[in-house]
Amino acid sequence: MVELIKPRRLSPGDTVGITAPASWVDREQVKAASSVLEKLGLHVRLGDTLSMQHGYLAGTDEERARELNGMFADPTIKAIICARGGYGTGRMADLLDYDLIRANPKIFWGYSDITFLHAAIGRFAGLVTFHGPMLIDLGKDDVHPLTVQNYETLIRPSILRYTEEISPLQTIVEGEAFGPLVGGNISLIASTLGTPYELDTKGKLLFIEDIDEEPYRLDRMLNQLRLAGKFADAAGILICDFNNCVPSKRKVSLTLEQIFNDHIVSAGKPTLSGFKIGHCSPNIAVPIGIGARMSTYEKVLACTEPGVEA
């Protein structure tokens, strides 16, 4: 693992690059959502991938990787925000220039399928990245104020402190833990296993979330992570939002609580659930790589510093 570095905060007038490193997106939808960033005084530059389609991907692997490498290399672009997730980031991970990314540290922001890139960039570039709402999330009619407020922290840095003022939190395993935040979408975390980009959870606070996965599929992925030692290695575990993860194909099912108990509780690590992080509203942004404290007694997750340099 390389030494951790943080990107610089944004200032009014800075340019933000918008890219689609996974599935293709409606360019007009992105333009509409961009107004939220413009109200913060930022300029928006739309990447070419927003106009590309290659099956379910926003261009070929080479085209998507070339654009992302180019945005990191471009000194006029101060932050990179992913337009959407979907599928495809793992296909291009070996085409990224991690030395280039480390030499040009800047804000990189997204969630869902972007989890694979967070893991890859963290491991090989050592850059703090942000698990936060996509640009298209900002264009929804019912977007939550806290979801929008996440972006303001990039201009006015603040230290993340998540308490029950945001959402009710439930103690699964009592205790207190300290460590850097890592994690994201459980499907993507599982897909890193056995690759050079495998997520390292040793001594870290692992947060997990997902959407539209049936319990038996989550059972399989959680079992895989358990067998790989990812829960036993972690200092603590944050169970975040599992939106619409209900039985469909298999009507007779274990509950999510039973599955978490089988695979996570057995690790004996301090565990809290109920965090509004992931495919939910609001969707609270998390600085990946930043140290944090999690306490089930206080029901709090508190980072030790902002995710960006002042």
PDB file of C-alpha atoms in Angstrom:
ATOM      1  CA  MET A   1       0.000   0.000   0.000  1.00  0.00           C
ATOM      2  CA  VAL A   2       1.243   3.491  -0.837  1.00  0.00           C
ATOM      3  CA  GLU A   3       1.185   6.454   1.512  1.00  0.00           C
ATOM      4  CA  LEU A   4      -2.188   8.187   1.769  1.00  0.00           C
ATOM      5  CA  ILE A   5      -2.650  11.563   0.079  1.00  0.00           C
ATOM      6  CA  LYS A   6      -5.650  13.901   0.064  1.00  0.00           C
ATOM      7  CA  PRO A   7      -6.945  16.022  -2.823  1.00  0.00           C
ATOM      8  CA  ARG A   8      -7.295  19.792  -2.469  1.00  0.00           C
ATOM      9  CA  ARG A   9     -10.664  21.334  -1.798  1.00  0.00           C
ATOM     10  CA  LEU A  10     -12.539  23.152  -4.533  1.00  0.00           C
ATOM     11  CA  SER A  11     -12.864  26.909  -4.861  1.00  0.00           C
ATOM     12  CA  PRO A  12     -15.602  28.854  -6.669  1.00  0.00           C
ATOM     13  CA  GLY A  13     -14.675  29.067 -10.331  1.00  0.00           C
ATOM     14  CA  ASP A  14     -12.993  25.651 -10.400  1.00  0.00           C
ATOM     15  CA  THR A  15     -13.847  23.209 -13.176  1.00  0.00           C
ATOM     16  CA  VAL A  16     -15.365  19.800 -12.432  1.00  0.00           C
ATOM     17  CA  GLY A  17     -15.091  17.025 -15.003  1.00  0.00           C
ATOM     18  CA  ILE A  18     -18.070  14.688 -15.435  1.00  0.00           C
ATOM     19  CA  THR A  19     -17.339  11.209 -16.749  1.00  0.00           C
ATOM     20  CA  ALA A  20     -19.173   7.903 -17.203  1.00  0.00           C
ATOM     21  CA  PRO A  21     -16.727   5.114 -16.329  1.00  0.00           C
ATOM     22  CA  ALA A  22     -19.402   2.421 -16.196  1.00  0.00           C
ATOM     23  CA  SER A  23     -22.786   2.339 -17.967  1.00  0.00           C
ATOM     24  CA  TRP A  24     -24.011   4.956 -20.422  1.00  0.00           C
ATOM     25  CA  VAL A  25     -26.154   7.853 -19.311  1.00  0.00           C
ATOM     26  CA  ASP A  26     -28.649  10.355 -20.694  1.00  0.00           C
ATOM     27  CA  ARG A  27     -26.507  13.419 -21.488  1.00  0.00           C
ATOM     28  CA  GLU A  28     -29.478  15.785 -21.143  1.00  0.00           C
ATOM     29  CA  GLN A  29     -30.216  14.380 -17.687  1.00  0.00           C
ATOM     30  CA  VAL A  30     -26.609  15.115 -16.723  1.00  0.00           C
ATOM     31  CA  LYS A  31     -26.861  18.668 -18.056  1.00  0.00           C
ATOM     32  CA  ALA A  32     -29.945  19.281 -15.915  1.00  0.00           C
ATOM     33  CA  ALA A  33     -28.255  17.923 -12.795  1.00  0.00           C
ATOM     34  CA  SER A  34     -25.146  20.023 -13.464  1.00  0.00           C
ATOM     35  CA  SER A  35     -27.072  23.137 -12.427  1.00  0.00           C
ATOM     36  CA  VAL A  36     -26.623  22.110  -8.776  1.00  0.00           C
ATOM     37  CA  LEU A  37     -22.845  22.320  -9.167  1.00  0.00           C
ATOM     38  CA  GLU A  38     -23.093  25.586 -11.080  1.00  0.00           C
ATOM     39  CA  LYS A  39     -25.078  27.111  -8.202  1.00  0.00           C
ATOM     40  CA  LEU A  40     -22.061  26.361  -6.013  1.00  0.00           C
ATOM     41  CA  GLY A  41     -19.975  28.522  -8.344  1.00  0.00           C
ATOM     42  CA  LEU A  42     -18.326  25.619 -10.170  1.00  0.00           C
ATOM     43  CA  HIS A  43     -17.845  25.163 -13.898  1.00  0.00           C
ATOM     44  CA  VAL A  44     -18.880  21.826 -15.383  1.00  0.00           C
ATOM     45  CA  ARG A  45     -17.116  20.072 -18.258  1.00  0.00           C
ATOM     46  CA  LEU A  46     -18.926  17.076 -19.720  1.00  0.00           C
ATOM     47  CA  GLY A  47     -16.768  14.180 -20.883  1.00  0.00           C
ATOM     48  CA  ASP A  48     -17.127  12.503 -24.279  1.00  0.00           C
ATOM     49  CA  THR A  49     -18.231   9.251 -22.606  1.00  0.00           C
ATOM     50  CA  LEU A  50     -21.554  10.909 -21.800  1.00  0.00           C
ATOM     51  CA  SER A  51     -22.395  10.638 -25.501  1.00  0.00           C
ATOM     52  CA  MET A  52     -21.075   7.104 -26.011  1.00  0.00           C
ATOM     53  CA  GLN A  53     -22.762   3.708 -25.987  1.00  0.00           C
ATOM     54  CA  HIS A  54     -21.052   0.341 -26.304  1.00  0.00           C
ATOM     55  CA  GLY A  55     -23.642  -2.242 -25.344  1.00  0.00           C
ATOM     56  CA  TYR A  56     -24.381  -1.476 -21.701  1.00  0.00           C
ATOM     57  CA  LEU A  57     -21.151   0.520 -21.378  1.00  0.00           C
ATOM     58  CA  ALA A  58     -20.445   4.228 -21.952  1.00  0.00           C
ATOM     59  CA  GLY A  59     -17.866   3.491 -24.637  1.00  0.00           C
ATOM     60  CA  THR A  60     -15.217   0.811 -24.839  1.00  0.00           C
ATOM     61  CA  ASP A  61     -12.959   0.062 -21.891  1.00  0.00           C
ATOM     62  CA  GLU A  62     -10.139   1.928 -23.629  1.00  0.00           C
ATOM     63  CA  GLU A  63     -12.302   5.007 -24.272  1.00  0.00           C
ATOM     64  CA  ARG A  64     -13.574   5.199 -20.697  1.00  0.00           C
ATOM     65  CA  ALA A  65     -10.114   4.684 -19.215  1.00  0.00           C
ATOM     66  CA  ARG A  66      -8.560   7.214 -21.593  1.00  0.00           C
ATOM     67  CA  GLU A  67     -11.062   9.855 -20.513  1.00  0.00           C
ATOM     68  CA  LEU A  68     -10.522   9.199 -16.797  1.00  0.00           C
ATOM     69  CA  ASN A  69      -6.725   9.256 -17.175  1.00  0.00           C
ATOM     70  CA  GLY A  70      -7.059  12.448 -19.202  1.00  0.00           C
ATOM     71  CA  MET A  71      -9.180  14.177 -16.570  1.00  0.00           C
ATOM     72  CA  PHE A  72      -6.609  13.388 -13.888  1.00  0.00           C
ATOM     73  CA  ALA A  73      -3.834  14.707 -16.151  1.00  0.00           C
ATOM     74  CA  ASP A  74      -5.694  17.910 -17.085  1.00  0.00           C
ATOM     75  CA  PRO A  75      -4.549  20.690 -14.693  1.00  0.00           C
ATOM     76  CA  THR A  76      -7.660  22.750 -15.401  1.00  0.00           C
ATOM     77  CA  ILE A  77      -9.937  20.028 -13.976  1.00  0.00           C
ATOM     78  CA  LYS A  78      -9.949  20.116 -10.174  1.00  0.00           C
ATOM     79  CA  ALA A  79     -12.438  17.328  -9.433  1.00  0.00           C
ATOM     80  CA  ILE A  80     -13.923  14.325 -11.225  1.00  0.00           C
ATOM     81  CA  ILE A  81     -17.509  13.309 -10.566  1.00  0.00           C
ATOM     82  CA  CYS A  82     -19.031  10.144 -12.001  1.00  0.00           C
ATOM     83  CA  ALA A  83     -22.323  10.683 -13.804  1.00  0.00           C
ATOM     84  CA  ARG A  84     -23.687   7.273 -12.833  1.00  0.00           C
ATOM     85  CA  GLY A  85     -22.765   3.701 -11.974  1.00  0.00           C
ATOM     86  CA  GLY A  86     -24.292   0.618 -13.541  1.00  0.00           C
ATOM     87  CA  TYR A  87     -21.566  -1.777 -14.616  1.00  0.00           C
ATOM     88  CA  GLY A  88     -18.096  -1.743 -16.115  1.00  0.00           C
ATOM     89  CA  THR A  89     -15.460  -0.083 -13.916  1.00  0.00           C
ATOM     90  CA  GLY A  90     -13.733  -3.372 -13.100  1.00  0.00           C
ATOM     91  CA  ARG A  91     -13.150  -3.937 -16.833  1.00  0.00           C
ATOM     92  CA  MET A  92     -10.971  -0.826 -17.115  1.00  0.00           C
ATOM     93  CA  ALA A  93      -9.098  -0.917 -13.799  1.00  0.00           C
ATOM     94  CA  ASP A  94      -5.945  -2.324 -15.403  1.00  0.00           C
ATOM     95  CA  LEU A  95      -5.976   0.464 -18.023  1.00  0.00           C
ATOM     96  CA  LEU A  96      -5.649   3.296 -15.511  1.00  0.00           C
ATOM     97  CA  ASP A  97      -2.342   5.058 -14.864  1.00  0.00           C
ATOM     98  CA  TYR A  98      -2.063   5.027 -11.073  1.00  0.00           C
ATOM     99  CA  ASP A  99       1.273   6.869 -11.066  1.00  0.00           C
ATOM    100  CA  LEU A 100      -0.414   9.634 -13.058  1.00  0.00           C
ATOM    101  CA  ILE A 101      -3.344   9.694 -10.623  1.00  0.00           C
ATOM    102  CA  ARG A 102      -1.027   9.938  -7.622  1.00  0.00           C
ATOM    103  CA  ALA A 103       0.984  12.717  -9.269  1.00  0.00           C
ATOM    104  CA  ASN A 104      -2.221  14.684  -9.909  1.00  0.00           C
ATOM    105  CA  PRO A 105      -4.362  14.168  -6.797  1.00  0.00           C
ATOM    106  CA  LYS A 106      -7.857  15.534  -7.173  1.00  0.00           C
ATOM    107  CA  ILE A 107     -11.333  14.791  -5.895  1.00  0.00           C
ATOM    108  CA  PHE A 108     -12.816  11.591  -7.341  1.00  0.00           C
ATOM    109  CA  TRP A 109     -16.477  11.002  -6.468  1.00  0.00           C
ATOM    110  CA  GLY A 110     -19.097   8.273  -7.009  1.00  0.00           C
ATOM    111  CA  TYR A 111     -20.607   5.092  -5.577  1.00  0.00           C
ATOM    112  CA  SER A 112     -22.225   1.798  -6.609  1.00  0.00           C
ATOM    113  CA  ASP A 113     -20.141   0.330  -9.471  1.00  0.00           C
ATOM    114  CA  ILE A 114     -17.542   3.042  -8.790  1.00  0.00           C
ATOM    115  CA  THR A 115     -16.629   0.991  -5.695  1.00  0.00           C
ATOM    116  CA  PHE A 116     -14.164  -1.001  -7.818  1.00  0.00           C
ATOM    117  CA  LEU A 117     -12.320   2.187  -8.790  1.00  0.00           C
ATOM    118  CA  HIS A 118     -12.260   3.382  -5.178  1.00  0.00           C
ATOM    119  CA  ALA A 119     -10.559   0.116  -4.228  1.00  0.00           C
ATOM    120  CA  ALA A 120      -8.107   0.272  -7.148  1.00  0.00           C
ATOM    121  CA  ILE A 121      -7.178   3.944  -6.734  1.00  0.00           C
ATOM    122  CA  GLY A 122      -6.829   3.553  -2.982  1.00  0.00           C
ATOM    123  CA  ARG A 123      -4.518   0.556  -3.299  1.00  0.00           C
ATOM    124  CA  PHE A 124      -2.263   1.773  -6.117  1.00  0.00           C
ATOM    125  CA  ALA A 125      -2.457   5.584  -5.940  1.00  0.00           C
ATOM    126  CA  GLY A 126      -3.113   6.066  -2.227  1.00  0.00           C
ATOM    127  CA  LEU A 127      -5.606   8.822  -2.978  1.00  0.00           C
ATOM    128  CA  VAL A 128      -8.520   9.604  -0.663  1.00  0.00           C
ATOM    129  CA  THR A 129     -11.667   9.257  -2.787  1.00  0.00           C
ATOM    130  CA  PHE A 130     -15.321   9.886  -2.032  1.00  0.00           C
ATOM    131  CA  HIS A 131     -18.176   7.383  -1.888  1.00  0.00           C
ATOM    132  CA  GLY A 132     -20.978   9.840  -2.612  1.00  0.00           C
ATOM    133  CA  PRO A 133     -24.103  10.483  -4.700  1.00  0.00           C
ATOM    134  CA  MET A 134     -23.751  10.492  -8.478  1.00  0.00           C
ATOM    135  CA  LEU A 135     -24.440  13.562 -10.532  1.00  0.00           C
ATOM    136  CA  ILE A 136     -27.713  12.149 -11.886  1.00  0.00           C
ATOM    137  CA  ASP A 137     -28.924  11.769  -8.287  1.00  0.00           C
ATOM    138  CA  LEU A 138     -28.911  15.555  -8.023  1.00  0.00           C
ATOM    139  CA  GLY A 139     -31.357  15.861 -10.912  1.00  0.00           C
ATOM    140  CA  LYS A 140     -34.151  13.932  -9.198  1.00  0.00           C
ATOM    141  CA  ASP A 141     -37.266  15.899  -8.266  1.00  0.00           C
ATOM    142  CA  ASP A 142     -37.250  14.477  -4.729  1.00  0.00           C
ATOM    143  CA  VAL A 143     -33.505  14.793  -4.056  1.00  0.00           C
ATOM    144  CA  HIS A 144     -32.892  15.122  -0.314  1.00  0.00           C
ATOM    145  CA  PRO A 145     -31.248  18.356   0.922  1.00  0.00           C
ATOM    146  CA  LEU A 146     -28.551  16.337   2.727  1.00  0.00           C
ATOM    147  CA  THR A 147     -27.665  14.601  -0.542  1.00  0.00           C
ATOM    148  CA  VAL A 148     -27.055  17.981  -2.172  1.00  0.00           C
ATOM    149  CA  GLN A 149     -25.287  19.296   0.911  1.00  0.00           C
ATOM    150  CA  ASN A 150     -22.589  16.622   0.482  1.00  0.00           C
ATOM    151  CA  TYR A 151     -21.198  18.573  -2.453  1.00  0.00           C
ATOM    152  CA  GLU A 152     -20.880  21.754  -0.424  1.00  0.00           C
ATOM    153  CA  THR A 153     -18.264  20.052   1.763  1.00  0.00           C
ATOM    154  CA  LEU A 154     -15.926  19.973  -1.240  1.00  0.00           C
ATOM    155  CA  ILE A 155     -15.811  23.779  -1.170  1.00  0.00           C
ATOM    156  CA  ARG A 156     -16.243  24.239   2.580  1.00  0.00           C
ATOM    157  CA  PRO A 157     -14.437  21.245   4.116  1.00  0.00           C
ATOM    158  CA  SER A 158     -16.032  19.665   7.151  1.00  0.00           C
ATOM    159  CA  ILE A 159     -15.392  16.578   9.239  1.00  0.00           C
ATOM    160  CA  LEU A 160     -17.972  13.821   8.820  1.00  0.00           C
ATOM    161  CA  ARG A 161     -19.874  13.051  12.010  1.00  0.00           C
ATOM    162  CA  TYR A 162     -22.779  10.649  11.570  1.00  0.00           C
ATOM    163  CA  THR A 163     -25.222  10.376  14.488  1.00  0.00           C
ATOM    164  CA  GLU A 164     -28.851   9.445  14.943  1.00  0.00           C
ATOM    165  CA  GLU A 165     -29.762  12.980  13.962  1.00  0.00           C
ATOM    166  CA  ILE A 166     -29.415  11.655  10.397  1.00  0.00           C
ATOM    167  CA  SER A 167     -31.008   8.218  10.823  1.00  0.00           C
ATOM    168  CA  PRO A 168     -31.709   5.644  13.573  1.00  0.00           C
ATOM    169  CA  LEU A 169     -28.717   3.369  14.212  1.00  0.00           C
ATOM    170  CA  GLN A 170     -28.902  -0.149  15.620  1.00  0.00           C
ATOM    171  CA  THR A 171     -26.197  -1.934  17.578  1.00  0.00           C
ATOM    172  CA  ILE A 172     -25.448  -5.366  16.107  1.00  0.00           C
ATOM    173  CA  VAL A 173     -22.241  -6.106  18.020  1.00  0.00           C
ATOM    174  CA  GLU A 174     -21.264  -3.826  20.891  1.00  0.00           C
ATOM    175  CA  GLY A 175     -17.942  -2.049  20.969  1.00  0.00           C
ATOM    176  CA  GLU A 176     -15.780   0.781  19.735  1.00  0.00           C
ATOM    177  CA  ALA A 177     -13.382   0.714  16.808  1.00  0.00           C
ATOM    178  CA  PHE A 178     -10.897   2.973  15.068  1.00  0.00           C
ATOM    179  CA  GLY A 179      -9.478   2.822  11.561  1.00  0.00           C
ATOM    180  CA  PRO A 180      -9.561   4.174   8.009  1.00  0.00           C
ATOM    181  CA  LEU A 181     -12.905   3.942   6.202  1.00  0.00           C
ATOM    182  CA  VAL A 182     -13.089   1.469   3.315  1.00  0.00           C
ATOM    183  CA  GLY A 183     -15.892  -0.266   1.488  1.00  0.00           C
ATOM    184  CA  GLY A 184     -18.888   0.440  -0.704  1.00  0.00           C
ATOM    185  CA  ASN A 185     -21.141  -1.794  -2.753  1.00  0.00           C
ATOM    186  CA  ILE A 186     -20.907  -5.379  -1.555  1.00  0.00           C
ATOM    187  CA  SER A 187     -21.274  -6.851  -5.065  1.00  0.00           C
ATOM    188  CA  LEU A 188     -18.260  -4.857  -6.226  1.00  0.00           C
ATOM    189  CA  ILE A 189     -16.238  -5.572  -3.085  1.00  0.00           C
ATOM    190  CA  ALA A 190     -16.765  -9.289  -3.688  1.00  0.00           C
ATOM    191  CA  SER A 191     -15.714  -8.870  -7.319  1.00  0.00           C
ATOM    192  CA  THR A 192     -12.320  -7.489  -6.237  1.00  0.00           C
ATOM    193  CA  LEU A 193     -11.419 -10.706  -4.441  1.00  0.00           C
ATOM    194  CA  GLY A 194      -8.577 -12.608  -6.074  1.00  0.00           C
ATOM    195  CA  THR A 195      -7.594  -9.606  -8.211  1.00  0.00           C
ATOM    196  CA  PRO A 196      -4.733  -7.130  -7.751  1.00  0.00           C
ATOM    197  CA  TYR A 197      -7.381  -4.646  -6.557  1.00  0.00           C
ATOM    198  CA  GLU A 198      -8.711  -6.779  -3.699  1.00  0.00           C
ATOM    199  CA  LEU A 199     -10.082  -4.627  -0.906  1.00  0.00           C
ATOM    200  CA  ASP A 200      -7.853  -4.653   2.172  1.00  0.00           C
ATOM    201  CA  THR A 201      -9.936  -4.474   5.378  1.00  0.00           C
ATOM    202  CA  LYS A 202      -7.220  -5.200   7.927  1.00  0.00           C
ATOM    203  CA  GLY A 203      -7.564  -2.764  10.823  1.00  0.00           C
ATOM    204  CA  LYS A 204     -10.146  -0.711   8.922  1.00  0.00           C
ATOM    205  CA  LEU A 205     -13.783   0.309   9.328  1.00  0.00           C
ATOM    206  CA  LEU A 206     -15.639  -1.574   6.587  1.00  0.00           C
ATOM    207  CA  PHE A 207     -18.920  -0.141   5.302  1.00  0.00           C
ATOM    208  CA  ILE A 208     -21.198  -2.148   2.993  1.00  0.00           C
ATOM    209  CA  GLU A 209     -24.356  -1.413   0.995  1.00  0.00           C
ATOM    210  CA  ASP A 210     -26.278  -2.725  -2.018  1.00  0.00           C
ATOM    211  CA  ILE A 211     -29.527  -2.524  -3.987  1.00  0.00           C
ATOM    212  CA  ASP A 212     -31.960  -4.936  -5.658  1.00  0.00           C
ATOM    213  CA  GLU A 213     -30.083  -8.049  -4.522  1.00  0.00           C
ATOM    214  CA  GLU A 214     -32.165 -10.944  -3.250  1.00  0.00           C
ATOM    215  CA  PRO A 215     -31.214 -12.234   0.224  1.00  0.00           C
ATOM    216  CA  TYR A 216     -29.807 -15.507  -1.156  1.00  0.00           C
ATOM    217  CA  ARG A 217     -27.458 -13.544  -3.427  1.00  0.00           C
ATOM    218  CA  LEU A 218     -26.332 -11.346  -0.541  1.00  0.00           C
ATOM    219  CA  ASP A 219     -25.871 -14.524   1.495  1.00  0.00           C
ATOM    220  CA  ARG A 220     -23.474 -15.830  -1.161  1.00  0.00           C
ATOM    221  CA  MET A 221     -21.451 -12.607  -1.301  1.00  0.00           C
ATOM    222  CA  LEU A 222     -21.308 -12.171   2.474  1.00  0.00           C
ATOM    223  CA  ASN A 223     -20.212 -15.789   2.819  1.00  0.00           C
ATOM    224  CA  GLN A 224     -17.468 -15.173   0.257  1.00  0.00           C
ATOM    225  CA  LEU A 225     -16.246 -12.126   2.166  1.00  0.00           C
ATOM    226  CA  ARG A 226     -16.395 -14.042   5.450  1.00  0.00           C
ATOM    227  CA  LEU A 227     -14.380 -16.932   4.037  1.00  0.00           C
ATOM    228  CA  ALA A 228     -11.855 -14.431   2.639  1.00  0.00           C
ATOM    229  CA  GLY A 229     -11.396 -13.044   6.155  1.00  0.00           C
ATOM    230  CA  LYS A 230     -12.660  -9.585   5.321  1.00  0.00           C
ATOM    231  CA  PHE A 231     -14.918  -9.309   8.388  1.00  0.00           C
ATOM    232  CA  ALA A 232     -12.422 -10.925  10.765  1.00  0.00           C
ATOM    233  CA  ASP A 233      -9.694  -8.547   9.521  1.00  0.00           C
ATOM    234  CA  ALA A 234     -11.816  -5.403   9.942  1.00  0.00           C
ATOM    235  CA  ALA A 235     -11.643  -3.242  13.063  1.00  0.00           C
ATOM    236  CA  GLY A 236     -15.368  -2.536  12.843  1.00  0.00           C
ATOM    237  CA  ILE A 237     -18.281  -2.911  10.435  1.00  0.00           C
ATOM    238  CA  LEU A 238     -20.911  -0.435   9.260  1.00  0.00           C
ATOM    239  CA  ILE A 239     -24.032  -1.960   7.699  1.00  0.00           C
ATOM    240  CA  CYS A 240     -25.495   0.707   5.441  1.00  0.00           C
ATOM    241  CA  ASP A 241     -28.539   0.795   3.173  1.00  0.00           C
ATOM    242  CA  PHE A 242     -29.713  -2.388   1.421  1.00  0.00           C
ATOM    243  CA  ASN A 243     -32.424  -0.878  -0.764  1.00  0.00           C
ATOM    244  CA  ASN A 244     -35.065  -3.276  -2.102  1.00  0.00           C
ATOM    245  CA  CYS A 245     -33.069  -6.356  -1.110  1.00  0.00           C
ATOM    246  CA  VAL A 246     -36.135  -8.553  -0.725  1.00  0.00           C
ATOM    247  CA  PRO A 247     -37.105 -12.073  -1.830  1.00  0.00           C
ATOM    248  CA  SER A 248     -38.449 -12.333  -5.370  1.00  0.00           C
ATOM    249  CA  LYS A 249     -37.230 -15.462  -7.136  1.00  0.00           C
ATOM    250  CA  ARG A 250     -37.044 -17.415  -3.870  1.00  0.00           C
ATOM    251  CA  LYS A 251     -40.107 -16.480  -1.823  1.00  0.00           C
ATOM    252  CA  VAL A 252     -39.108 -18.608   1.179  1.00  0.00           C
ATOM    253  CA  SER A 253     -36.058 -16.812   2.441  1.00  0.00           C
ATOM    254  CA  LEU A 254     -33.761 -15.992   5.291  1.00  0.00           C
ATOM    255  CA  THR A 255     -34.080 -12.401   6.450  1.00  0.00           C
ATOM    256  CA  LEU A 256     -31.288  -9.876   5.986  1.00  0.00           C
ATOM    257  CA  GLU A 257     -30.888  -9.831   9.774  1.00  0.00           C
ATOM    258  CA  GLN A 258     -30.329 -13.612   9.799  1.00  0.00           C
ATOM    259  CA  ILE A 259     -27.777 -13.359   7.010  1.00  0.00           C
ATOM    260  CA  PHE A 260     -25.871 -10.537   8.701  1.00  0.00           C
ATOM    261  CA  ASN A 261     -25.903 -12.551  11.938  1.00  0.00           C
ATOM    262  CA  ASP A 262     -24.523 -15.652  10.208  1.00  0.00           C
ATOM    263  CA  HIS A 263     -21.663 -13.925   8.416  1.00  0.00           C
ATOM    264  CA  ILE A 264     -20.856 -10.710  10.293  1.00  0.00           C
ATOM    265  CA  VAL A 265     -21.801 -11.140  13.949  1.00  0.00           C
ATOM    266  CA  SER A 266     -19.627 -14.258  14.130  1.00  0.00           C
ATOM    267  CA  ALA A 267     -16.575 -12.060  13.464  1.00  0.00           C
ATOM    268  CA  GLY A 268     -17.187 -10.366  16.817  1.00  0.00           C
ATOM    269  CA  LYS A 269     -16.256  -6.904  15.577  1.00  0.00           C
ATOM    270  CA  PRO A 270     -18.125  -3.765  16.692  1.00  0.00           C
ATOM    271  CA  THR A 271     -21.006  -3.395  14.255  1.00  0.00           C
ATOM    272  CA  LEU A 272     -23.633  -0.700  13.697  1.00  0.00           C
ATOM    273  CA  SER A 273     -26.422  -0.725  11.111  1.00  0.00           C
ATOM    274  CA  GLY A 274     -28.820   1.856   9.711  1.00  0.00           C
ATOM    275  CA  PHE A 275     -26.448   4.255   7.951  1.00  0.00           C
ATOM    276  CA  LYS A 276     -27.961   6.181   5.040  1.00  0.00           C
ATOM    277  CA  ILE A 277     -24.982   5.498   2.790  1.00  0.00           C
ATOM    278  CA  GLY A 278     -25.612   3.988  -0.640  1.00  0.00           C
ATOM    279  CA  HIS A 279     -28.671   3.684  -2.876  1.00  0.00           C
ATOM    280  CA  CYS A 280     -30.891   5.669  -0.537  1.00  0.00           C
ATOM    281  CA  SER A 281     -32.202   9.115   0.310  1.00  0.00           C
ATOM    282  CA  PRO A 282     -30.409  10.890   1.768  1.00  0.00           C
ATOM    283  CA  ASN A 283     -27.122   9.418   0.555  1.00  0.00           C
ATOM    284  CA  ILE A 284     -24.339  10.590   2.875  1.00  0.00           C
ATOM    285  CA  ALA A 285     -20.870  10.889   1.346  1.00  0.00           C
ATOM    286  CA  VAL A 286     -17.940   9.072   2.956  1.00  0.00           C
ATOM    287  CA  PRO A 287     -14.227   9.948   2.499  1.00  0.00           C
ATOM    288  CA  ILE A 288     -12.551   6.606   1.771  1.00  0.00           C
ATOM    289  CA  GLY A 289      -9.186   6.226   3.464  1.00  0.00           C
ATOM    290  CA  ILE A 290      -9.754   8.822   6.178  1.00  0.00           C
ATOM    291  CA  GLY A 291      -9.419   7.640   9.785  1.00  0.00           C
ATOM    292  CA  ALA A 292     -12.578   7.412  11.845  1.00  0.00           C
ATOM    293  CA  ARG A 293     -14.014   6.251  15.153  1.00  0.00           C
ATOM    294  CA  MET A 294     -17.155   4.159  15.428  1.00  0.00           C
ATOM    295  CA  SER A 295     -18.900   3.595  18.771  1.00  0.00           C
ATOM    296  CA  THR A 296     -21.998   1.499  19.344  1.00  0.00           C
ATOM    297  CA  TYR A 297     -22.337   3.033  22.826  1.00  0.00           C
ATOM    298  CA  GLU A 298     -22.562   6.585  21.501  1.00  0.00           C
ATOM    299  CA  LYS A 299     -24.050   5.448  18.180  1.00  0.00           C
ATOM    300  CA  VAL A 300     -21.676   7.593  16.201  1.00  0.00           C
ATOM    301  CA  LEU A 301     -19.293   7.464  13.262  1.00  0.00           C
ATOM    302  CA  ALA A 302     -16.813  10.326  13.436  1.00  0.00           C
ATOM    303  CA  CYS A 303     -13.953  11.026  11.061  1.00  0.00           C
ATOM    304  CA  THR A 304     -10.754  12.517  12.447  1.00  0.00           C
ATOM    305  CA  GLU A 305     -10.236  15.036   9.619  1.00  0.00           C
ATOM    306  CA  PRO A 306     -11.784  16.332   6.385  1.00  0.00           C
ATOM    307  CA  GLY A 307     -11.352  14.324   3.209  1.00  0.00           C
ATOM    308  CA  VAL A 308      -9.785  17.258   1.383  1.00  0.00           C
ATOM    309  CA  GLU A 309      -6.828  19.552   2.029  1.00  0.00           C
ATOM    310  CA  ALA A 310      -7.760  23.104   2.938  1.00  0.00           C
TER     311      ALA A 310
END
